mmCIF file of C-alpha atoms and ligand atoms in Angstrom:
data_model
loop_
_atom_site.group_PDB
_atom_site.id
_atom_site.type_symbol
_atom_site.label_atom_id
_atom_site.label_comp_id
_atom_site.label_asym_id
_atom_site.label_seq_id
_atom_site.Cartn_x
_atom_site.Cartn_y
_atom_site.Cartn_z
ATOM 1 C CA UNK A 1 0.067 -0.092 -0.179
ATOM 2 C CA UNK A 2 1.381 3.382 -0.974
ATOM 3 C CA UNK A 3 1.987 6.152 1.550
ATOM 4 C CA UNK A 4 -0.607 8.318 0.019
ATOM 5 C CA UNK A 5 -3.460 6.285 0.954
ATOM 6 C CA UNK A 6 -2.349 6.352 4.517
ATOM 7 C CA UNK A 7 -2.045 10.128 4.644
ATOM 8 C CA UNK A 8 -5.914 10.051 2.251
ATOM 9 C CA UNK A 9 -7.193 7.927 5.180
ATOM 10 C CA UNK A 10 -6.068 9.850 8.237
ATOM 11 C CA UNK A 11 -8.400 12.919 7.628
ATOM 12 C CA UNK A 12 -11.216 10.505 8.196
ATOM 13 C CA UNK A 13 -10.225 8.528 10.888
ATOM 14 C CA UNK A 14 -12.146 8.538 13.960
ATOM 15 C CA UNK A 15 -10.221 8.153 16.611
ATOM 16 C CA UNK A 16 -10.255 4.423 17.255
ATOM 17 C CA UNK A 17 -7.113 1.660 16.488
ATOM 18 C CA UNK A 18 -7.501 -0.760 13.804
ATOM 19 C CA UNK A 19 -7.986 -3.434 16.782
ATOM 20 C CA UNK A 20 -10.455 -1.929 17.876
ATOM 21 C CA UNK A 21 -12.116 -1.056 14.521
ATOM 22 C CA UNK A 22 -12.101 -4.903 13.528
ATOM 23 C CA UNK A 23 -13.761 -5.796 17.355
ATOM 24 C CA UNK A 24 -16.653 -3.397 16.161
ATOM 25 C CA UNK A 25 -17.415 -4.823 13.163
ATOM 26 C CA UNK A 26 -16.348 -8.355 13.804
ATOM 27 C CA UNK A 27 -17.482 -10.691 11.024
ATOM 28 C CA UNK A 28 -17.061 -8.458 8.247
ATOM 29 C CA UNK A 29 -13.807 -8.768 7.141
ATOM 30 C CA UNK A 30 -11.846 -5.699 7.721
ATOM 31 C CA UNK A 31 -8.662 -5.146 5.739
ATOM 32 C CA UNK A 32 -6.519 -2.302 4.543
ATOM 33 C CA UNK A 33 -8.127 -1.253 1.835
ATOM 34 C CA UNK A 34 -11.891 -1.322 3.529
ATOM 35 C CA UNK A 35 -10.993 0.029 6.693
ATOM 36 C CA UNK A 36 -11.358 3.852 5.687
ATOM 37 C CA UNK A 37 -15.437 2.721 4.914
ATOM 38 C CA UNK A 38 -15.696 1.041 7.906
ATOM 39 C CA UNK A 39 -14.196 3.981 9.494
ATOM 40 C CA UNK A 40 -16.811 6.608 7.807
ATOM 41 C CA UNK A 41 -19.944 4.275 9.206
ATOM 42 C CA UNK A 42 -19.041 5.105 12.183
ATOM 43 C CA UNK A 43 -19.600 8.804 11.505
ATOM 44 C CA UNK A 44 -22.521 7.791 9.585
ATOM 45 C CA UNK A 45 -20.756 8.770 6.306
ATOM 46 C CA UNK A 46 -20.876 6.150 3.468
ATOM 47 C CA UNK A 47 -17.344 6.129 2.081
ATOM 48 C CA UNK A 48 -16.239 4.755 -1.129
ATOM 49 C CA UNK A 49 -12.845 4.441 -2.974
ATOM 50 C CA UNK A 50 -12.767 7.550 -5.755
ATOM 51 C CA UNK A 51 -9.315 7.556 -8.225
ATOM 52 C CA UNK A 52 -7.510 10.561 -7.786
ATOM 53 C CA UNK A 53 -6.277 10.217 -11.423
ATOM 54 C CA UNK A 54 -9.382 9.544 -13.215
ATOM 55 C CA UNK A 55 -11.953 10.131 -10.872
ATOM 56 C CA UNK A 56 -13.671 6.387 -11.161
ATOM 57 C CA UNK A 57 -15.061 5.309 -7.973
ATOM 58 C CA UNK A 58 -15.499 1.699 -7.191
ATOM 59 C CA UNK A 59 -16.644 -0.607 -4.214
ATOM 60 C CA UNK A 60 -15.602 -2.723 -2.615
ATOM 61 C CA UNK A 61 -12.480 -1.005 -2.045
ATOM 62 C CA UNK A 62 -9.540 -2.327 -3.612
ATOM 63 C CA UNK A 63 -5.790 -0.746 -3.313
ATOM 64 C CA UNK A 64 -5.945 -0.095 -7.427
ATOM 65 C CA UNK A 65 -8.347 1.531 -9.648
ATOM 66 C CA UNK A 66 -10.173 -0.875 -11.748
ATOM 67 C CA UNK A 67 -10.172 1.716 -14.598
ATOM 68 C CA UNK A 68 -7.030 3.218 -14.701
ATOM 69 C CA UNK A 69 -4.718 0.767 -12.523
ATOM 70 C CA UNK A 70 -3.273 3.843 -10.179
ATOM 71 C CA UNK A 71 -2.592 2.987 -6.778
ATOM 72 C CA UNK A 72 -3.841 6.583 -5.605
ATOM 73 C CA UNK A 73 -6.949 6.338 -4.018
ATOM 74 C CA UNK A 74 -8.940 8.270 -1.803
ATOM 75 C CA UNK A 75 -11.644 6.993 0.513
ATOM 76 C CA UNK A 76 -14.897 9.696 -0.504
ATOM 77 C CA UNK A 77 -17.724 10.369 0.706
ATOM 78 C CA UNK A 78 -20.775 9.747 -1.446
ATOM 79 C CA UNK A 79 -24.300 11.558 -1.505
ATOM 80 C CA UNK A 80 -26.200 7.824 -0.953
ATOM 81 C CA UNK A 81 -28.526 9.284 -3.426
ATOM 82 C CA UNK A 82 -29.440 6.357 -6.090
ATOM 83 C CA UNK A 83 -32.265 4.406 -7.568
ATOM 84 C CA UNK A 84 -32.539 0.158 -6.697
ATOM 85 C CA UNK A 85 -30.848 -1.813 -9.200
ATOM 86 C CA UNK A 86 -31.624 -5.256 -7.812
ATOM 87 C CA UNK A 87 -33.948 -6.511 -4.992
ATOM 88 C CA UNK A 88 -34.205 -9.021 -2.936
ATOM 89 C CA UNK A 89 -36.312 -10.634 0.246
ATOM 90 C CA UNK A 90 -34.288 -13.088 2.544
ATOM 91 C CA UNK A 91 -36.369 -15.578 4.213
ATOM 92 C CA UNK A 92 -33.739 -17.317 5.897
ATOM 93 C CA UNK A 93 -30.604 -16.506 7.120
ATOM 94 C CA UNK A 94 -28.015 -15.678 9.526
ATOM 95 C CA UNK A 95 -29.262 -14.881 12.770
ATOM 96 C CA UNK A 96 -28.555 -10.905 13.307
ATOM 97 C CA UNK A 97 -29.635 -8.264 15.054
ATOM 98 C CA UNK A 98 -32.936 -6.196 14.556
ATOM 99 C CA UNK A 99 -33.111 -9.324 11.158
ATOM 100 C CA UNK A 100 -36.972 -10.235 10.662
ATOM 101 C CA UNK A 101 -36.630 -13.194 8.516
ATOM 102 C CA UNK A 102 -40.478 -14.379 9.262
ATOM 103 C CA UNK A 103 -41.408 -10.989 8.195
ATOM 104 C CA UNK A 104 -38.985 -11.059 4.797
ATOM 105 C CA UNK A 105 -35.339 -8.934 5.192
ATOM 106 C CA UNK A 106 -35.118 -6.885 1.654
ATOM 107 C CA UNK A 107 -31.874 -6.368 0.831
ATOM 108 C CA UNK A 108 -31.582 -3.505 -1.827
ATOM 109 C CA UNK A 109 -28.207 -3.256 -4.287
ATOM 110 C CA UNK A 110 -28.278 0.403 -5.304
ATOM 111 C CA UNK A 111 -26.737 2.405 -8.270
ATOM 112 C CA UNK A 112 -25.962 5.441 -6.907
ATOM 113 C CA UNK A 113 -25.742 8.749 -8.255
ATOM 114 C CA UNK A 114 -21.980 9.504 -8.478
ATOM 115 C CA UNK A 115 -21.179 6.990 -11.365
ATOM 116 C CA UNK A 116 -22.980 4.085 -13.808
ATOM 117 C CA UNK A 117 -22.824 1.071 -12.099
ATOM 118 C CA UNK A 118 -21.604 1.790 -8.628
ATOM 119 C CA UNK A 119 -23.611 -0.055 -6.637
ATOM 120 C CA UNK A 120 -23.968 -0.266 -3.232
ATOM 121 C CA UNK A 121 -25.987 -3.114 -1.127
ATOM 122 C CA UNK A 122 -27.686 -2.590 1.899
ATOM 123 C CA UNK A 123 -31.035 -3.185 3.549
ATOM 124 C CA UNK A 124 -34.141 -0.569 3.410
ATOM 125 C CA UNK A 125 -35.224 1.357 6.505
ATOM 126 C CA UNK A 126 -38.090 -0.015 8.805
ATOM 127 C CA UNK A 127 -40.761 2.403 7.556
ATOM 128 C CA UNK A 128 -39.789 1.666 3.537
ATOM 129 C CA UNK A 129 -43.321 1.452 1.953
ATOM 130 C CA UNK A 130 -43.407 -1.938 1.042
ATOM 131 C CA UNK A 131 -45.564 -0.976 -1.937
ATOM 132 C CA UNK A 132 -42.748 1.104 -3.227
ATOM 133 C CA UNK A 133 -39.641 -1.699 -2.540
ATOM 134 C CA UNK A 134 -39.182 -2.074 -6.396
ATOM 135 C CA UNK A 135 -36.557 -2.050 -8.939
ATOM 136 C CA UNK A 136 -36.445 1.836 -10.127
ATOM 137 C CA UNK A 137 -37.113 3.783 -6.793
ATOM 138 C CA UNK A 138 -35.641 6.271 -6.134
ATOM 139 C CA UNK A 139 -33.470 6.092 -2.912
ATOM 140 C CA UNK A 140 -31.807 7.970 -0.049
ATOM 141 C CA UNK A 141 -29.247 6.926 2.630
ATOM 142 C CA UNK A 142 -29.631 6.640 5.936
ATOM 143 C CA UNK A 143 -28.588 4.829 9.043
ATOM 144 C CA UNK A 144 -30.041 2.138 11.476
ATOM 145 C CA UNK A 145 -28.266 0.877 14.193
ATOM 146 C CA UNK A 146 -27.427 -2.329 14.567
ATOM 147 C CA UNK A 147 -25.490 -4.440 17.400
ATOM 148 C CA UNK A 148 -24.699 -0.963 18.355
ATOM 149 C CA UNK A 149 -22.714 0.425 15.307
ATOM 150 C CA UNK A 150 -24.236 2.527 12.855
ATOM 151 C CA UNK A 151 -25.411 0.646 9.479
ATOM 152 C CA UNK A 152 -25.990 1.745 5.999
ATOM 153 C CA UNK A 153 -30.137 1.293 5.017
ATOM 154 C CA UNK A 154 -31.734 2.986 2.287
ATOM 155 C CA UNK A 155 -34.994 4.909 2.571
ATOM 156 C CA UNK A 156 -37.299 6.593 0.195
ATOM 157 C CA UNK A 157 -36.025 9.012 -1.548
ATOM 158 C CA UNK A 158 -37.108 12.363 -2.077
ATOM 159 C CA UNK A 159 -37.387 13.499 -5.578
ATOM 160 C CA UNK A 160 -35.114 12.668 -8.863
HETATM 161 ZN ZN1 LIG B 1 -8.244 5.260 -12.040
#
Protein backbone atom coordinates (compact mmCIF):
# COMPACT_ATOMS: atom_id res chain seq x y z
CA UNK A 1 0.00 0.00 0.00
CA UNK A 2 1.55 3.33 -1.00
CA UNK A 3 2.10 6.07 1.53
CA UNK A 4 -0.32 8.54 -0.03
CA UNK A 5 -3.32 6.32 0.69
CA UNK A 6 -2.43 6.29 4.36
CA UNK A 7 -2.27 10.08 4.35
CA UNK A 8 -5.66 10.30 2.66
CA UNK A 9 -7.19 8.01 5.21
CA UNK A 10 -5.86 9.94 8.17
CA UNK A 11 -8.20 12.84 7.38
CA UNK A 12 -11.23 10.62 7.85
CA UNK A 13 -10.11 8.46 10.71
CA UNK A 14 -12.05 8.57 13.90
CA UNK A 15 -10.12 8.13 17.09
CA UNK A 16 -10.06 4.37 17.31
CA UNK A 17 -7.25 2.05 16.35
CA UNK A 18 -7.43 -0.81 13.89
CA UNK A 19 -7.96 -3.46 16.58
CA UNK A 20 -10.99 -1.59 17.95
CA UNK A 21 -12.37 -1.13 14.43
CA UNK A 22 -12.05 -4.84 13.66
CA UNK A 23 -13.72 -5.64 16.97
CA UNK A 24 -16.64 -3.32 16.29
CA UNK A 25 -17.26 -4.84 12.86
CA UNK A 26 -16.40 -8.44 13.66
CA UNK A 27 -17.31 -10.72 10.80
CA UNK A 28 -16.92 -8.07 8.11
CA UNK A 29 -13.37 -9.07 7.21
CA UNK A 30 -11.93 -5.59 7.58
CA UNK A 31 -8.54 -5.11 5.94
CA UNK A 32 -6.30 -2.20 4.96
CA UNK A 33 -8.42 -1.47 1.93
CA UNK A 34 -11.80 -1.45 3.67
CA UNK A 35 -10.83 0.18 6.98
CA UNK A 36 -11.62 3.71 5.77
CA UNK A 37 -15.06 2.57 4.60
CA UNK A 38 -15.87 1.15 8.04
CA UNK A 39 -14.42 4.16 9.87
CA UNK A 40 -16.78 6.24 7.75
CA UNK A 41 -19.71 4.17 8.96
CA UNK A 42 -18.90 5.11 12.54
CA UNK A 43 -19.50 8.74 11.52
CA UNK A 44 -22.58 7.79 9.46
CA UNK A 45 -20.75 8.65 6.26
CA UNK A 46 -20.79 6.29 3.27
CA UNK A 47 -17.17 6.35 2.12
CA UNK A 48 -16.23 4.76 -1.18
CA UNK A 49 -12.89 4.54 -2.95
CA UNK A 50 -12.27 7.07 -5.70
CA UNK A 51 -9.30 7.33 -8.01
CA UNK A 52 -7.26 10.54 -7.75
CA UNK A 53 -6.04 10.18 -11.33
CA UNK A 54 -9.18 9.35 -13.35
CA UNK A 55 -11.98 10.06 -10.81
CA UNK A 56 -13.42 6.55 -11.16
CA UNK A 57 -15.29 5.20 -8.11
CA UNK A 58 -15.15 1.55 -7.16
CA UNK A 59 -16.67 -0.66 -4.49
CA UNK A 60 -15.87 -2.98 -2.74
CA UNK A 61 -12.64 -1.19 -1.83
CA UNK A 62 -9.49 -2.35 -3.57
CA UNK A 63 -5.99 -0.86 -3.44
CA UNK A 64 -5.85 -0.12 -7.18
CA UNK A 65 -8.21 1.71 -9.52
CA UNK A 66 -9.86 -0.92 -11.76
CA UNK A 67 -10.23 1.64 -14.56
CA UNK A 68 -6.70 3.04 -14.89
CA UNK A 69 -4.66 0.87 -12.48
CA UNK A 70 -3.57 3.86 -10.43
CA UNK A 71 -2.61 3.27 -6.82
CA UNK A 72 -3.70 6.80 -5.93
CA UNK A 73 -7.03 6.15 -4.24
CA UNK A 74 -8.88 8.42 -1.84
CA UNK A 75 -11.80 7.11 0.23
CA UNK A 76 -14.48 9.73 -0.46
CA UNK A 77 -17.97 10.28 0.88
CA UNK A 78 -20.84 9.77 -1.57
CA UNK A 79 -24.25 11.42 -1.54
CA UNK A 80 -26.07 8.17 -0.77
CA UNK A 81 -28.68 8.95 -3.42
CA UNK A 82 -29.48 6.40 -6.08
CA UNK A 83 -31.91 3.98 -7.68
CA UNK A 84 -32.77 0.43 -6.68
CA UNK A 85 -30.98 -1.75 -9.22
CA UNK A 86 -31.55 -5.16 -7.68
CA UNK A 87 -33.86 -6.27 -4.93
CA UNK A 88 -34.33 -9.45 -2.96
CA UNK A 89 -36.15 -10.53 0.16
CA UNK A 90 -34.45 -12.98 2.47
CA UNK A 91 -36.67 -15.43 4.35
CA UNK A 92 -33.84 -17.24 6.05
CA UNK A 93 -30.26 -16.51 6.94
CA UNK A 94 -27.70 -16.14 9.66
CA UNK A 95 -29.34 -14.74 12.81
CA UNK A 96 -28.55 -11.04 13.11
CA UNK A 97 -29.77 -8.33 15.47
CA UNK A 98 -32.70 -6.40 14.04
CA UNK A 99 -33.23 -8.84 11.18
CA UNK A 100 -36.65 -10.52 10.98
CA UNK A 101 -36.51 -13.24 8.36
CA UNK A 102 -40.06 -14.37 9.14
CA UNK A 103 -41.39 -11.02 7.90
CA UNK A 104 -38.91 -11.01 4.98
CA UNK A 105 -35.66 -9.06 5.17
CA UNK A 106 -35.19 -6.69 2.22
CA UNK A 107 -31.76 -6.41 0.60
CA UNK A 108 -31.28 -3.63 -1.95
CA UNK A 109 -28.48 -3.11 -4.38
CA UNK A 110 -28.56 0.59 -5.22
CA UNK A 111 -26.90 2.19 -8.21
CA UNK A 112 -25.46 5.37 -6.76
CA UNK A 113 -25.85 8.67 -8.58
CA UNK A 114 -22.10 9.31 -8.52
CA UNK A 115 -21.34 6.92 -11.37
CA UNK A 116 -23.02 4.41 -13.68
CA UNK A 117 -22.68 0.87 -12.33
CA UNK A 118 -21.38 2.05 -8.95
CA UNK A 119 -23.52 -0.04 -6.64
CA UNK A 120 -23.87 -0.48 -2.91
CA UNK A 121 -25.91 -3.16 -1.16
CA UNK A 122 -27.76 -2.59 2.12
CA UNK A 123 -31.15 -3.14 3.64
CA UNK A 124 -34.17 -0.82 3.68
CA UNK A 125 -35.25 1.31 6.61
CA UNK A 126 -38.09 -0.27 8.65
CA UNK A 127 -40.54 2.41 7.47
CA UNK A 128 -39.86 1.86 3.74
CA UNK A 129 -43.26 1.65 1.98
CA UNK A 130 -43.65 -1.98 0.88
CA UNK A 131 -45.49 -1.02 -2.30
CA UNK A 132 -42.53 1.12 -3.43
CA UNK A 133 -39.89 -1.47 -2.69
CA UNK A 134 -39.15 -2.25 -6.32
CA UNK A 135 -36.46 -1.90 -8.94
CA UNK A 136 -36.25 1.67 -10.22
CA UNK A 137 -37.37 3.37 -7.01
CA UNK A 138 -35.32 6.40 -5.96
CA UNK A 139 -33.70 6.02 -2.55
CA UNK A 140 -31.47 7.91 -0.14
CA UNK A 141 -29.00 6.71 2.41
CA UNK A 142 -30.04 6.51 6.02
CA UNK A 143 -28.59 4.74 9.02
CA UNK A 144 -29.95 2.18 11.42
CA UNK A 145 -28.31 0.90 14.57
CA UNK A 146 -27.32 -2.75 14.47
CA UNK A 147 -25.43 -4.37 17.29
CA UNK A 148 -24.19 -0.98 18.50
CA UNK A 149 -22.76 0.24 15.20
CA UNK A 150 -24.31 2.47 12.53
CA UNK A 151 -25.41 0.36 9.58
CA UNK A 152 -26.33 1.79 6.18
CA UNK A 153 -29.96 1.39 5.12
CA UNK A 154 -31.88 3.03 2.29
CA UNK A 155 -35.04 5.05 2.77
CA UNK A 156 -37.47 6.18 0.12
CA UNK A 157 -36.00 9.05 -1.89
CA UNK A 158 -37.34 12.56 -2.21
CA UNK A 159 -37.29 13.79 -5.80
CA UNK A 160 -35.06 12.68 -8.63
ZN1 LIG B 1 -8.26 5.57 -12.08
